[in-house]
CSV table of C-alpha atoms in Angstrom, one decimal:
chain,number,residue,atom,x,y,z
A,945,UNK,CA,-104.4,80.3,3.9
A,946,UNK,CA,-100.6,79.9,4.1
A,947,UNK,CA,-97.7,79.1,1.9
A,948,UNK,CA,-98.0,76.5,-1.0
A,949,UNK,CA,-95.0,74.9,-2.4
A,950,UNK,CA,-94.7,73.4,-6.1
A,951,UNK,CA,-94.8,69.5,-6.2
A,952,UNK,CA,-95.2,68.8,-9.9
A,953,UNK,CA,-97.7,69.1,-12.9
A,954,UNK,CA,-101.2,67.7,-13.7
A,955,UNK,CA,-103.4,68.4,-16.8
A,956,UNK,CA,-100.7,70.7,-18.1
A,957,UNK,CA,-100.7,72.9,-15.0
A,958,UNK,CA,-98.4,73.1,-11.8
A,959,UNK,CA,-99.7,71.6,-8.6
A,960,UNK,CA,-98.9,72.9,-5.0
A,961,UNK,CA,-99.2,71.8,-1.6
A,962,UNK,CA,-99.6,73.7,1.5
A,963,UNK,CA,-96.2,73.6,3.4
A,964,UNK,CA,-95.0,74.3,6.9
A,965,UNK,CA,-97.5,74.4,9.8
A,966,UNK,CA,-100.7,73.7,7.8
A,967,UNK,CA,-103.2,71.3,6.9
A,968,UNK,CA,-101.4,70.1,3.8
A,969,UNK,CA,-104.1,70.9,1.3
A,970,UNK,CA,-103.5,70.7,-2.4
A,971,UNK,CA,-104.3,73.3,-5.3
A,972,UNK,CA,-104.5,72.1,-8.7
A,973,UNK,CA,-106.3,72.3,-12.1
A,974,UNK,CA,-109.1,69.8,-12.9
A,975,UNK,CA,-110.4,69.1,-16.2
A,976,UNK,CA,-112.8,66.2,-15.1
A,977,UNK,CA,-115.1,68.0,-12.8
A,978,UNK,CA,-118.8,67.6,-13.5
A,979,UNK,CA,-119.3,71.5,-13.6
A,980,UNK,CA,-116.3,71.9,-16.2
A,981,UNK,CA,-112.7,72.6,-15.9
A,982,UNK,CA,-111.8,74.5,-12.8
A,983,UNK,CA,-109.1,75.1,-10.3
A,984,UNK,CA,-109.7,73.4,-7.0
A,985,UNK,CA,-108.3,73.0,-3.6
A,986,UNK,CA,-108.6,69.5,-2.0
A,987,UNK,CA,-107.7,68.0,1.5
A,988,UNK,CA,-104.5,65.9,2.0
A,989,UNK,CA,-106.5,62.6,2.0
A,990,UNK,CA,-106.3,62.2,-1.7
A,991,UNK,CA,-103.5,63.5,-4.2
A,992,UNK,CA,-104.0,65.8,-7.1
A,993,UNK,CA,-106.2,64.4,-9.8
A,994,UNK,CA,-108.2,62.3,-7.3
A,995,UNK,CA,-111.5,63.1,-5.9
A,996,UNK,CA,-112.2,66.6,-7.2
A,997,UNK,CA,-115.7,66.3,-5.7
A,998,UNK,CA,-114.2,66.7,-2.4
A,999,UNK,CA,-113.0,70.3,-3.0
A,1000,UNK,CA,-112.9,72.8,-0.1
A,1001,UNK,CA,-112.6,75.5,-2.7
A,1002,UNK,CA,-113.0,76.0,-6.4
A,1003,UNK,CA,-112.6,78.5,-9.3
A,1004,UNK,CA,-114.2,78.3,-12.7
A,1005,UNK,CA,-111.1,79.7,-14.3
A,1006,UNK,CA,-108.7,78.7,-17.0
A,1007,UNK,CA,-105.8,80.5,-15.7
A,1008,UNK,CA,-102.3,79.2,-16.4
A,1009,UNK,CA,-101.0,79.7,-12.9
A,1010,UNK,CA,-103.0,79.8,-9.6
A,1011,UNK,CA,-102.1,83.5,-8.9
A,1012,UNK,CA,-104.0,84.6,-12.2
A,1013,UNK,CA,-107.2,82.9,-11.0
A,1014,UNK,CA,-110.1,84.9,-9.7
A,1015,UNK,CA,-113.8,84.1,-8.6
A,1016,UNK,CA,-112.9,81.7,-5.9
A,1017,UNK,CA,-115.7,79.9,-4.0
A,1018,UNK,CA,-115.4,78.1,-0.6
A,1019,UNK,CA,-117.4,75.2,0.6
A,1020,UNK,CA,-119.6,76.2,3.6
A,1021,UNK,CA,-122.6,74.7,5.3
A,1022,UNK,CA,-124.6,71.9,3.5
A,1023,UNK,CA,-121.8,71.7,1.0
A,1024,UNK,CA,-122.8,75.0,-0.6
A,1025,UNK,CA,-120.2,76.9,-2.2
A,1026,UNK,CA,-120.1,80.7,-1.4
A,1027,UNK,CA,-118.3,83.4,-3.3
A,1028,UNK,CA,-115.1,84.6,-1.8
A,1029,UNK,CA,-114.2,87.7,-3.9
A,1030,UNK,CA,-111.1,88.7,-1.7
A,1031,UNK,CA,-109.5,85.2,-1.9
A,1032,UNK,CA,-106.6,85.1,-4.1
A,1033,UNK,CA,-103.0,83.5,-4.5
A,1034,UNK,CA,-100.0,85.5,-5.0
A,1035,UNK,CA,-96.3,84.8,-5.7
A,1036,UNK,CA,-93.7,84.7,-3.0
A,1037,UNK,CA,-91.2,87.3,-3.7
A,1038,UNK,CA,-87.9,85.9,-2.5
A,1039,UNK,CA,-85.5,88.6,-3.8
A,1040,UNK,CA,-84.1,91.0,-1.1
A,1041,UNK,CA,-81.3,92.2,-3.4
A,1042,UNK,CA,-80.0,91.7,-7.0
A,1043,UNK,CA,-76.6,92.0,-8.4
A,1044,UNK,CA,-76.6,93.5,-12.0
A,1045,UNK,CA,-73.8,93.4,-14.2
A,1046,UNK,CA,-74.4,95.9,-17.2
A,1047,UNK,CA,-72.2,98.0,-19.6
A,1048,UNK,CA,-71.3,101.5,-18.3
A,1049,UNK,CA,-71.1,104.9,-20.4
A,1050,UNK,CA,-67.5,103.9,-21.3
A,1051,UNK,CA,-68.5,100.6,-22.5
A,1052,UNK,CA,-66.8,98.8,-19.5
A,1053,UNK,CA,-68.7,96.4,-17.5
A,1054,UNK,CA,-69.7,97.5,-14.1
A,1055,UNK,CA,-71.6,95.7,-11.3
A,1056,UNK,CA,-73.9,97.3,-8.9
A,1057,UNK,CA,-76.8,96.2,-6.4
A,1058,UNK,CA,-80.4,96.6,-6.6
A,1059,UNK,CA,-83.1,96.4,-3.9
A,1060,UNK,CA,-86.8,95.9,-4.1
A,1061,UNK,CA,-88.8,99.1,-4.6
A,1062,UNK,CA,-92.5,98.3,-4.7
A,1063,UNK,CA,-94.3,97.2,-7.9
A,1064,UNK,CA,-94.6,98.6,-11.3
A,1065,UNK,CA,-97.3,97.2,-13.7
A,1066,UNK,CA,-98.2,94.8,-11.0
A,1067,UNK,CA,-94.8,93.1,-10.9
A,1068,UNK,CA,-92.0,93.4,-8.5
A,1069,UNK,CA,-89.6,96.2,-9.3
A,1070,UNK,CA,-85.8,97.1,-8.2
A,1071,UNK,CA,-83.9,100.3,-7.9
A,1072,UNK,CA,-80.2,100.7,-7.6
A,1073,UNK,CA,-79.0,100.8,-4.1
A,1074,UNK,CA,-78.4,104.3,-2.7
A,1075,UNK,CA,-80.8,105.9,-5.3
A,1076,UNK,CA,-83.5,108.2,-3.8
A,1077,UNK,CA,-86.6,110.2,-4.7
A,1078,UNK,CA,-84.9,113.4,-4.3
A,1079,UNK,CA,-85.6,116.1,-7.0
A,1080,UNK,CA,-82.9,116.3,-9.7
A,1081,UNK,CA,-81.7,112.9,-9.2
A,1082,UNK,CA,-82.0,110.3,-12.0
A,1083,UNK,CA,-82.3,106.7,-10.6
A,1084,UNK,CA,-81.7,103.2,-12.3
A,1085,UNK,CA,-84.5,100.7,-12.2
A,1086,UNK,CA,-85.3,97.4,-13.3
A,1087,UNK,CA,-89.1,96.9,-14.1
A,1088,UNK,CA,-91.6,95.0,-16.3
A,1089,UNK,CA,-93.1,96.5,-19.3
A,1090,UNK,CA,-96.2,94.5,-20.1
A,1091,UNK,CA,-96.9,96.0,-23.6
A,1092,UNK,CA,-93.4,94.8,-24.6
A,1093,UNK,CA,-93.4,91.7,-22.7
A,1094,UNK,CA,-89.9,92.3,-21.3
A,1095,UNK,CA,-87.8,93.6,-18.5
A,1096,UNK,CA,-86.2,97.1,-18.8
A,1097,UNK,CA,-83.1,98.5,-17.2
A,1098,UNK,CA,-83.6,102.0,-17.3
A,1099,UNK,CA,-82.7,105.5,-16.1
A,1100,UNK,CA,-85.9,107.0,-14.5
A,1101,UNK,CA,-86.5,110.8,-14.3
A,1102,UNK,CA,-86.6,112.4,-10.8
A,1103,UNK,CA,-89.6,111.5,-9.0
A,1104,UNK,CA,-90.5,108.7,-11.1
A,1105,UNK,CA,-92.1,110.9,-13.7
A,1106,UNK,CA,-90.9,109.0,-16.9
A,1107,UNK,CA,-88.2,106.9,-18.5
A,1108,UNK,CA,-85.2,109.0,-19.4
A,1109,UNK,CA,-83.4,106.2,-21.4
A,1110,UNK,CA,-83.2,102.5,-21.6
A,1111,UNK,CA,-79.9,101.0,-20.7
A,1112,UNK,CA,-80.9,97.3,-21.6
A,1113,UNK,CA,-83.8,95.1,-22.0
A,1114,UNK,CA,-84.5,91.3,-22.0
A,1115,UNK,CA,-86.0,89.7,-25.1
A,1116,UNK,CA,-89.7,89.4,-25.2
A,1117,UNK,CA,-91.5,86.6,-23.3
A,1118,UNK,CA,-95.1,85.5,-23.7
A,1119,UNK,CA,-95.7,84.6,-20.0
A,1120,UNK,CA,-95.0,81.1,-20.4
A,1121,UNK,CA,-91.4,81.0,-18.6
A,1122,UNK,CA,-90.2,82.3,-15.3
A,1123,UNK,CA,-88.2,84.9,-16.9
A,1124,UNK,CA,-91.7,86.8,-17.2
A,1125,UNK,CA,-91.9,86.9,-13.4
A,1126,UNK,CA,-88.3,87.2,-12.3
A,1127,UNK,CA,-85.5,89.1,-14.1
A,1128,UNK,CA,-83.0,86.8,-12.8
A,1129,UNK,CA,-84.5,83.9,-14.6
A,1130,UNK,CA,-83.5,85.6,-18.0
A,1131,UNK,CA,-81.0,83.3,-19.7
A,1132,UNK,CA,-77.4,84.5,-20.6
A,1133,UNK,CA,-78.1,85.6,-24.0
A,1134,UNK,CA,-81.6,87.1,-23.2
A,1135,UNK,CA,-80.4,90.6,-22.8
A,1136,UNK,CA,-79.9,93.4,-25.3
A,1137,UNK,CA,-78.2,96.8,-25.3
A,1138,UNK,CA,-78.6,99.8,-27.5
A,1139,UNK,CA,-75.8,101.1,-29.6
A,1140,UNK,CA,-76.9,104.7,-28.9
A,1141,UNK,CA,-78.9,106.5,-26.3
A,1142,UNK,CA,-82.6,106.0,-26.4
A,1143,UNK,CA,-85.0,108.9,-26.0
A,1144,UNK,CA,-87.2,107.6,-23.3
A,1145,UNK,CA,-88.9,104.4,-24.7
A,1146,UNK,CA,-88.2,105.5,-28.3
A,1147,UNK,CA,-85.3,103.8,-29.9
A,1148,UNK,CA,-84.3,106.9,-32.0
A,1149,UNK,CA,-80.8,106.0,-33.6
A,1150,UNK,CA,-80.4,103.1,-31.3
A,1151,UNK,CA,-80.0,99.5,-32.8
A,1152,UNK,CA,-80.5,96.7,-30.2
A,1153,UNK,CA,-77.9,93.9,-30.2
A,1154,UNK,CA,-77.4,90.9,-27.9
A,1155,UNK,CA,-75.2,91.5,-25.1
A,1156,UNK,CA,-73.7,88.5,-23.1
A,1157,UNK,CA,-72.2,90.7,-20.7
A,1158,UNK,CA,-75.5,91.7,-19.0
A,1159,UNK,CA,-76.4,89.5,-16.1
A,1160,UNK,CA,-78.9,89.6,-13.3
A,1161,UNK,CA,-78.6,87.4,-10.4
A,1162,UNK,CA,-79.8,87.1,-6.6
A,1163,UNK,CA,-77.7,88.5,-4.0
A,1164,UNK,CA,-77.2,86.7,-0.7
A,1165,UNK,CA,-75.4,86.8,2.6
A,1166,UNK,CA,-72.7,84.0,3.2
A,1167,UNK,CA,-73.7,80.6,4.8
A,1168,UNK,CA,-72.2,79.0,8.0
A,1169,UNK,CA,-72.5,75.2,8.3
A,1170,UNK,CA,-71.7,73.9,11.8
A,1171,UNK,CA,-72.9,71.5,14.4
A,1172,UNK,CA,-74.6,71.1,17.7
A,1173,UNK,CA,-72.9,68.9,20.1
A,1174,UNK,CA,-74.3,65.3,20.8
A,1175,UNK,CA,-76.8,65.0,18.1
A,1176,UNK,CA,-75.1,63.1,15.2
A,1177,UNK,CA,-72.7,65.8,13.9
A,1178,UNK,CA,-72.1,66.2,10.1
A,1179,UNK,CA,-68.7,65.2,8.7
A,1180,UNK,CA,-66.0,68.0,9.0
A,1181,UNK,CA,-65.5,68.2,5.3
A,1182,UNK,CA,-68.9,69.9,5.0
A,1183,UNK,CA,-68.5,72.4,7.9
A,1184,UNK,CA,-67.3,75.9,7.4
A,1185,UNK,CA,-68.2,79.2,5.7
A,1186,UNK,CA,-69.7,79.3,2.4
A,1187,UNK,CA,-69.9,82.2,0.1
A,1188,UNK,CA,-72.2,82.9,-2.8
A,1189,UNK,CA,-70.8,82.3,-6.2
A,1190,UNK,CA,-73.6,82.4,-8.7
A,1191,UNK,CA,-77.0,80.9,-9.6
A,1192,UNK,CA,-78.1,77.3,-10.5
A,1193,UNK,CA,-81.8,76.1,-11.1
A,1194,UNK,CA,-83.2,79.6,-10.0
A,1195,UNK,CA,-81.4,79.8,-6.6
A,1196,UNK,CA,-78.0,81.0,-5.3
A,1197,UNK,CA,-75.5,78.4,-4.9
A,1198,UNK,CA,-72.6,78.5,-2.3
A,1199,UNK,CA,-69.0,77.3,-2.3
A,1200,UNK,CA,-66.8,76.7,0.8
A,1201,UNK,CA,-64.0,79.3,1.3
A,1202,UNK,CA,-60.5,77.9,0.8
A,1203,UNK,CA,-59.4,78.5,4.3
A,1204,UNK,CA,-62.1,76.2,5.6
A,1205,UNK,CA,-61.2,73.2,3.6
A,1206,UNK,CA,-60.3,70.1,5.4
A,1207,UNK,CA,-57.3,68.9,3.3
A,1208,UNK,CA,-57.0,65.8,5.4
A,1209,UNK,CA,-60.2,64.4,4.4
A,1210,UNK,CA,-61.2,66.2,1.2
A,1211,UNK,CA,-59.5,67.4,-2.2
A,1212,UNK,CA,-61.4,70.6,-2.5
A,1213,UNK,CA,-64.2,73.0,-1.2
A,1214,UNK,CA,-67.7,71.7,-0.8
A,1215,UNK,CA,-70.7,73.3,-2.6
A,1216,UNK,CA,-74.3,73.8,-1.4
A,1217,UNK,CA,-77.0,74.2,-4.1
A,1218,UNK,CA,-80.5,73.5,-4.9
A,1219,UNK,CA,-81.0,70.2,-7.0
A,1220,UNK,CA,-84.4,70.6,-8.9
A,1221,UNK,CA,-84.6,67.0,-10.0
A,1222,UNK,CA,-84.6,66.1,-6.3
A,1223,UNK,CA,-86.7,69.0,-4.8
A,1224,UNK,CA,-83.7,69.2,-2.2
A,1225,UNK,CA,-80.9,71.3,-1.2
A,1226,UNK,CA,-77.7,69.2,-1.4
A,1227,UNK,CA,-74.0,69.4,-0.6
A,1228,UNK,CA,-71.5,68.0,-3.2
A,1229,UNK,CA,-68.1,68.4,-4.4
A,1230,UNK,CA,-67.9,71.6,-6.7
A,1231,UNK,CA,-67.3,69.5,-9.7
A,1232,UNK,CA,-70.7,67.7,-9.3
A,1233,UNK,CA,-72.6,71.1,-9.5
A,1234,UNK,CA,-75.6,70.3,-11.5
A,1235,UNK,CA,-75.2,66.5,-11.0
A,1236,UNK,CA,-77.2,65.2,-7.9
A,1237,UNK,CA,-76.2,61.5,-8.4
A,1238,UNK,CA,-73.8,61.7,-5.5
A,1239,UNK,CA,-74.4,64.0,-2.5
A,1240,UNK,CA,-72.8,64.2,0.9
A,1241,UNK,CA,-75.8,65.8,2.5
A,1242,UNK,CA,-79.4,66.6,1.7
A,1243,UNK,CA,-82.7,68.0,3.0
A,1244,UNK,CA,-86.1,67.8,1.5
A,1245,UNK,CA,-87.1,71.3,1.0
A,1246,UNK,CA,-87.8,73.7,-1.9
A,1247,UNK,CA,-87.0,76.8,0.1
A,1248,UNK,CA,-85.6,79.9,-1.5
A,1249,UNK,CA,-82.8,80.1,0.9
A,1250,UNK,CA,-80.8,77.2,2.6
A,1251,UNK,CA,-81.1,78.8,6.2
A,1252,UNK,CA,-84.8,78.3,5.9
A,1253,UNK,CA,-84.7,74.7,4.5
A,1254,UNK,CA,-85.3,73.1,8.1
A,1255,UNK,CA,-88.1,75.7,9.1
A,1256,UNK,CA,-90.8,74.5,6.9
A,1257,UNK,CA,-89.3,76.0,3.8
A,1258,UNK,CA,-90.1,79.6,4.9
A,1259,UNK,CA,-90.1,82.2,7.8
A,1260,UNK,CA,-92.8,84.3,6.2
A,1261,UNK,CA,-95.3,85.9,8.6
A,1262,UNK,CA,-98.0,84.6,6.3
A,1263,UNK,CA,-97.0,81.0,7.0
A,1264,UNK,CA,-98.3,81.3,10.6
A,1265,UNK,CA,-101.9,82.3,9.1
A,1266,UNK,CA,-102.3,78.5,7.9
A,1267,UNK,CA,-101.5,77.1,11.3
A,1268,UNK,CA,-104.5,75.2,12.6
A,1269,UNK,CA,-104.1,76.3,16.1
A,1270,UNK,CA,-107.8,76.5,16.8
A,1271,UNK,CA,-108.4,72.8,15.8
A,1272,UNK,CA,-105.6,71.4,17.9
A,1273,UNK,CA,-106.5,69.7,21.2
A,1274,UNK,CA,-105.8,71.7,24.4
A,1275,UNK,CA,-102.7,69.4,25.4
A,1276,UNK,CA,-101.2,70.0,21.8
A,1277,UNK,CA,-99.1,73.3,22.5
A,1278,UNK,CA,-98.4,76.0,19.8
A,1279,UNK,CA,-94.6,75.2,20.3
A,1280,UNK,CA,-95.3,71.5,19.6
A,1281,UNK,CA,-97.2,72.4,16.6
A,1282,UNK,CA,-94.4,74.6,15.1
A,1283,UNK,CA,-91.7,72.1,15.9
A,1284,UNK,CA,-93.6,69.5,13.8
A,1285,UNK,CA,-93.0,71.5,10.7
A,1286,UNK,CA,-89.1,71.0,11.2
A,1287,UNK,CA,-87.1,68.7,9.0
A,1288,UNK,CA,-83.5,67.6,9.5
A,1289,UNK,CA,-80.6,67.4,7.2
A,1290,UNK,CA,-79.4,64.0,6.2
A,1291,UNK,CA,-75.7,63.0,5.6
A,1292,UNK,CA,-74.2,60.0,3.8
A,1293,UNK,CA,-71.9,57.8,5.6
A,1294,UNK,CA,-69.0,55.9,4.1
A,1295,UNK,CA,-71.3,53.0,2.9
A,1296,UNK,CA,-73.4,55.5,1.1
A,1297,UNK,CA,-76.5,55.4,3.4
A,1298,UNK,CA,-78.0,58.5,4.7
A,1299,UNK,CA,-78.5,59.1,8.5
A,1300,UNK,CA,-80.4,62.0,10.1
A,1301,UNK,CA,-78.1,64.8,11.5
A,1302,UNK,CA,-80.2,66.5,14.1
A,1303,UNK,CA,-77.3,68.7,15.2
A,1304,UNK,CA,-76.4,70.1,11.7
A,1305,UNK,CA,-76.8,73.8,11.5
A,1306,UNK,CA,-77.1,75.8,8.3
A,1307,UNK,CA,-77.5,79.4,8.8
A,1308,UNK,CA,-76.8,82.8,7.5
A,1309,UNK,CA,-73.6,84.6,8.3
A,1310,UNK,CA,-74.8,87.1,10.7
A,1311,UNK,CA,-73.6,88.8,14.0
A,1312,UNK,CA,-75.4,87.9,17.3
A,1313,UNK,CA,-75.9,91.5,18.3
A,1314,UNK,CA,-76.7,94.9,16.9
A,1315,UNK,CA,-76.6,98.5,18.1
A,1316,UNK,CA,-79.2,101.2,17.7
A,1317,UNK,CA,-77.8,104.7,17.9
A,1318,UNK,CA,-79.6,107.9,18.1
A,1319,UNK,CA,-78.6,111.5,19.1
A,1320,UNK,CA,-77.9,111.6,22.8
A,1321,UNK,CA,-80.7,114.4,23.4
A,1322,UNK,CA,-83.4,112.4,21.3
A,1323,UNK,CA,-84.6,110.3,24.2
A,1324,UNK,CA,-85.7,107.4,21.8
A,1325,UNK,CA,-86.5,104.4,24.2
A,1326,UNK,CA,-85.5,102.0,21.4
A,1327,UNK,CA,-81.8,102.6,21.4
A,1328,UNK,CA,-79.2,100.3,22.8
A,1329,UNK,CA,-77.9,96.7,22.3
A,1330,UNK,CA,-80.1,94.1,20.5
A,1331,UNK,CA,-79.7,90.3,20.3
A,1332,UNK,CA,-80.5,88.1,17.6
A,1333,UNK,CA,-83.6,85.9,18.4
A,1334,UNK,CA,-84.5,84.2,15.2
A,1335,UNK,CA,-85.7,84.4,11.6
A,1336,UNK,CA,-88.6,86.2,10.1
A,1337,UNK,CA,-89.1,86.9,6.4
A,1338,UNK,CA,-85.8,85.2,5.6
A,1339,UNK,CA,-83.8,87.7,7.6
A,1340,UNK,CA,-82.8,87.9,11.4
A,1341,UNK,CA,-84.8,89.8,14.0
A,1342,UNK,CA,-83.2,91.3,17.1
A,1343,UNK,CA,-84.6,92.0,20.5
A,1344,UNK,CA,-83.5,94.9,22.9
A,1345,UNK,CA,-81.7,93.7,26.0
A,1346,UNK,CA,-83.2,94.2,29.3
A,1347,UNK,CA,-80.3,96.4,30.5
A,1348,UNK,CA,-80.5,98.7,27.2
A,1349,UNK,CA,-84.3,98.9,27.7
A,1350,UNK,CA,-84.0,100.0,31.3
A,1351,UNK,CA,-81.0,102.6,30.4
A,1352,UNK,CA,-82.8,104.0,27.4
A,1353,UNK,CA,-86.3,104.7,29.3
A,1354,UNK,CA,-86.1,108.1,31.0
A,1355,UNK,CA,-89.2,107.6,33.2
A,1356,UNK,CA,-90.6,104.3,34.5
A,1357,UNK,CA,-94.2,103.4,33.6
A,1358,UNK,CA,-96.9,103.4,36.2
A,1359,UNK,CA,-96.9,99.5,36.2
A,1360,UNK,CA,-93.2,99.5,37.0
A,1361,UNK,CA,-92.6,97.4,33.8
A,1362,UNK,CA,-89.9,98.2,31.3
A,1363,UNK,CA,-91.1,97.4,27.7
A,1364,UNK,CA,-88.4,96.1,25.1
A,1365,UNK,CA,-88.3,96.8,21.6
A,1366,UNK,CA,-87.7,94.5,18.5
A,1367,UNK,CA,-85.9,95.3,15.4
A,1368,UNK,CA,-87.4,93.2,12.5
A,1369,UNK,CA,-88.1,93.3,8.6
A,1370,UNK,CA,-91.8,94.0,7.7
A,1371,UNK,CA,-92.3,92.3,4.4
A,1372,UNK,CA,-95.7,93.9,3.9
A,1373,UNK,CA,-94.2,97.3,3.4
A,1374,UNK,CA,-90.8,96.3,2.4
A,1375,UNK,CA,-89.1,97.9,5.4
A,1376,UNK,CA,-87.1,97.5,8.5
A,1377,UNK,CA,-88.9,98.7,11.5
A,1378,UNK,CA,-88.5,99.0,15.4
A,1379,UNK,CA,-91.7,98.2,17.4
A,1380,UNK,CA,-92.5,97.2,21.1
A,1381,UNK,CA,-91.8,93.6,21.6
A,1382,UNK,CA,-95.5,92.6,21.7
A,1383,UNK,CA,-96.1,94.1,18.3
A,1384,UNK,CA,-93.6,91.7,16.4
A,1385,UNK,CA,-95.2,91.1,13.1
A,1386,UNK,CA,-97.8,94.0,13.4
A,1387,UNK,CA,-96.9,96.9,11.3
A,1388,UNK,CA,-99.8,99.1,12.3
A,1389,UNK,CA,-97.9,100.7,15.2
A,1390,UNK,CA,-94.3,101.5,14.4
A,1391,UNK,CA,-91.8,103.5,16.4
A,1392,UNK,CA,-89.2,103.8,13.7
A,1393,UNK,CA,-88.8,102.6,10.1
A,1394,UNK,CA,-86.4,102.5,7.2
A,1395,UNK,CA,-87.8,102.0,3.8
A,1396,UNK,CA,-85.1,99.6,2.5
A,1397,UNK,CA,-85.1,95.8,1.7
A,1398,UNK,CA,-81.5,95.1,2.7
A,1399,UNK,CA,-80.6,91.8,4.1
A,1400,UNK,CA,-79.4,93.5,7.4
A,1401,UNK,CA,-80.4,96.6,9.0
A,1402,UNK,CA,-76.9,98.2,9.2
A,1403,UNK,CA,-77.0,97.6,5.3
A,1404,UNK,CA,-79.8,100.0,4.7
A,1405,UNK,CA,-79.1,102.9,2.5
A,1406,UNK,CA,-82.0,105.0,3.4
A,1407,UNK,CA,-82.5,107.3,6.2
A,1408,UNK,CA,-84.4,106.1,9.2
A,1409,UNK,CA,-87.8,107.7,10.1
A,1410,UNK,CA,-89.2,108.1,13.5
A,1411,UNK,CA,-92.8,108.3,14.8
A,1412,UNK,CA,-94.1,111.7,15.6
A,1413,UNK,CA,-96.7,110.3,17.7
A,1414,UNK,CA,-99.6,111.3,15.4
A,1415,UNK,CA,-99.5,108.5,12.8
A,1416,UNK,CA,-96.7,110.3,10.9
A,1417,UNK,CA,-93.0,110.0,10.6
A,1418,UNK,CA,-90.1,112.4,10.4
A,1419,UNK,CA,-86.6,111.8,9.1
A,1420,UNK,CA,-83.8,111.4,11.8
A,1421,UNK,CA,-80.4,111.4,10.3
A,1422,UNK,CA,-78.8,110.4,13.7
A,1423,UNK,CA,-80.8,107.0,14.0
A,1424,UNK,CA,-78.6,104.2,12.5
A,1425,UNK,CA,-78.1,100.6,13.2
A,1426,UNK,CA,-74.6,99.0,13.5
A,1427,UNK,CA,-73.5,95.3,13.6
A,1428,UNK,CA,-71.6,94.2,16.8
A,1429,UNK,CA,-68.7,92.0,15.9
A,1430,UNK,CA,-67.6,89.6,18.7
A,1431,UNK,CA,-64.4,90.6,20.4
A,1432,UNK,CA,-61.4,88.8,19.0
A,1433,UNK,CA,-59.8,86.3,21.8
A,1434,UNK,CA,-56.1,86.7,22.3
């Protein structure tokens, strides 16, 4: 179990290594096994291409990618392989929001946001932010059409009953590139628009022409780079607020805002981006975007988002499933095991040598507190002030303060305890939820939910629903989450 990260290629197929808190296993394609070509999982004592006979799991499958492979077998007692029909790999879905630039009805170019909305044809789909399932409302979607081998930007009829018209489409892809998995990987000239309205999926009088004005990219909150005292602080020239500016190598890149530029020690803003050739997040001068030969700071991580780079590359709840807690000795605590997955940023000194900057902090721009509101007569125990506690599923999660928990609960429990609530994002169902503190990462019992994949809970465009106490939910328009900005010092 766990998260596997790309490390290279072998036998014409990709290789992956288990990352984060894990055993460090490898998954790779072997052409030299005695039983024939197969996908194997081997332990970290040997590299991909070595000792396939020591595989702990295997699958006689010729799939191009591990997530296409079925029929896995796991090594059991006496080195016998047992069928595991439920075992499967799946792609990590990084996108919370998309920014789509497309032609409007008057031929002008407009930009709007899209958020995840489940799966269509077994691939992630996105719906325009604010669109709902209400009858009579047409919504704008991005989804994959397997028969055409392309992404469609289409108006969908109310209730998802069919396609009303296609606004744009990507050029066909045979499944050999990342453009068949993520719409933001479609190249700049890879989109087409019709010269007239289509009738559903039928072209009618429309002729498809290339349109360079159409673009799809990942959306991201801003980044703050700072320092913790007394731990080898990073240079002042790289500290400050960075805003997302575009995409490079399949990930968002960030540029320091002008007001944070240190003119005494630099000539311009710094740029934070992912260098594919290094497999690292790096900080360089903006004119070196795409050129990692000279970097000011670096961290060895293929994380989708830079604020997760030092945390074992991801904060997905599934990553904890690979933690070998049971095999650890009693004196090796869980906290120490989790801390072992951390890596630190490195910064360059004037001589060009790199040193570890343990105090360097790269985090998403997010307030430290949030406020949950409801109707004053509702009596919900989860209202009040929440404090940011950490990251989960690439997003912050918040814990209700003790004072708010005590104030919100009308009656004390028999044991005298006052339970607190936690506000977090449940990636399994793509929703923000409020649960009791001990149910963090458990979506089976939810007190309130909002089916929206927004980066922050106060950005959600969907109405919150509250549990009715009988495994159902009812909409409550009075429940809302607001960010609490720190007071400005005079």
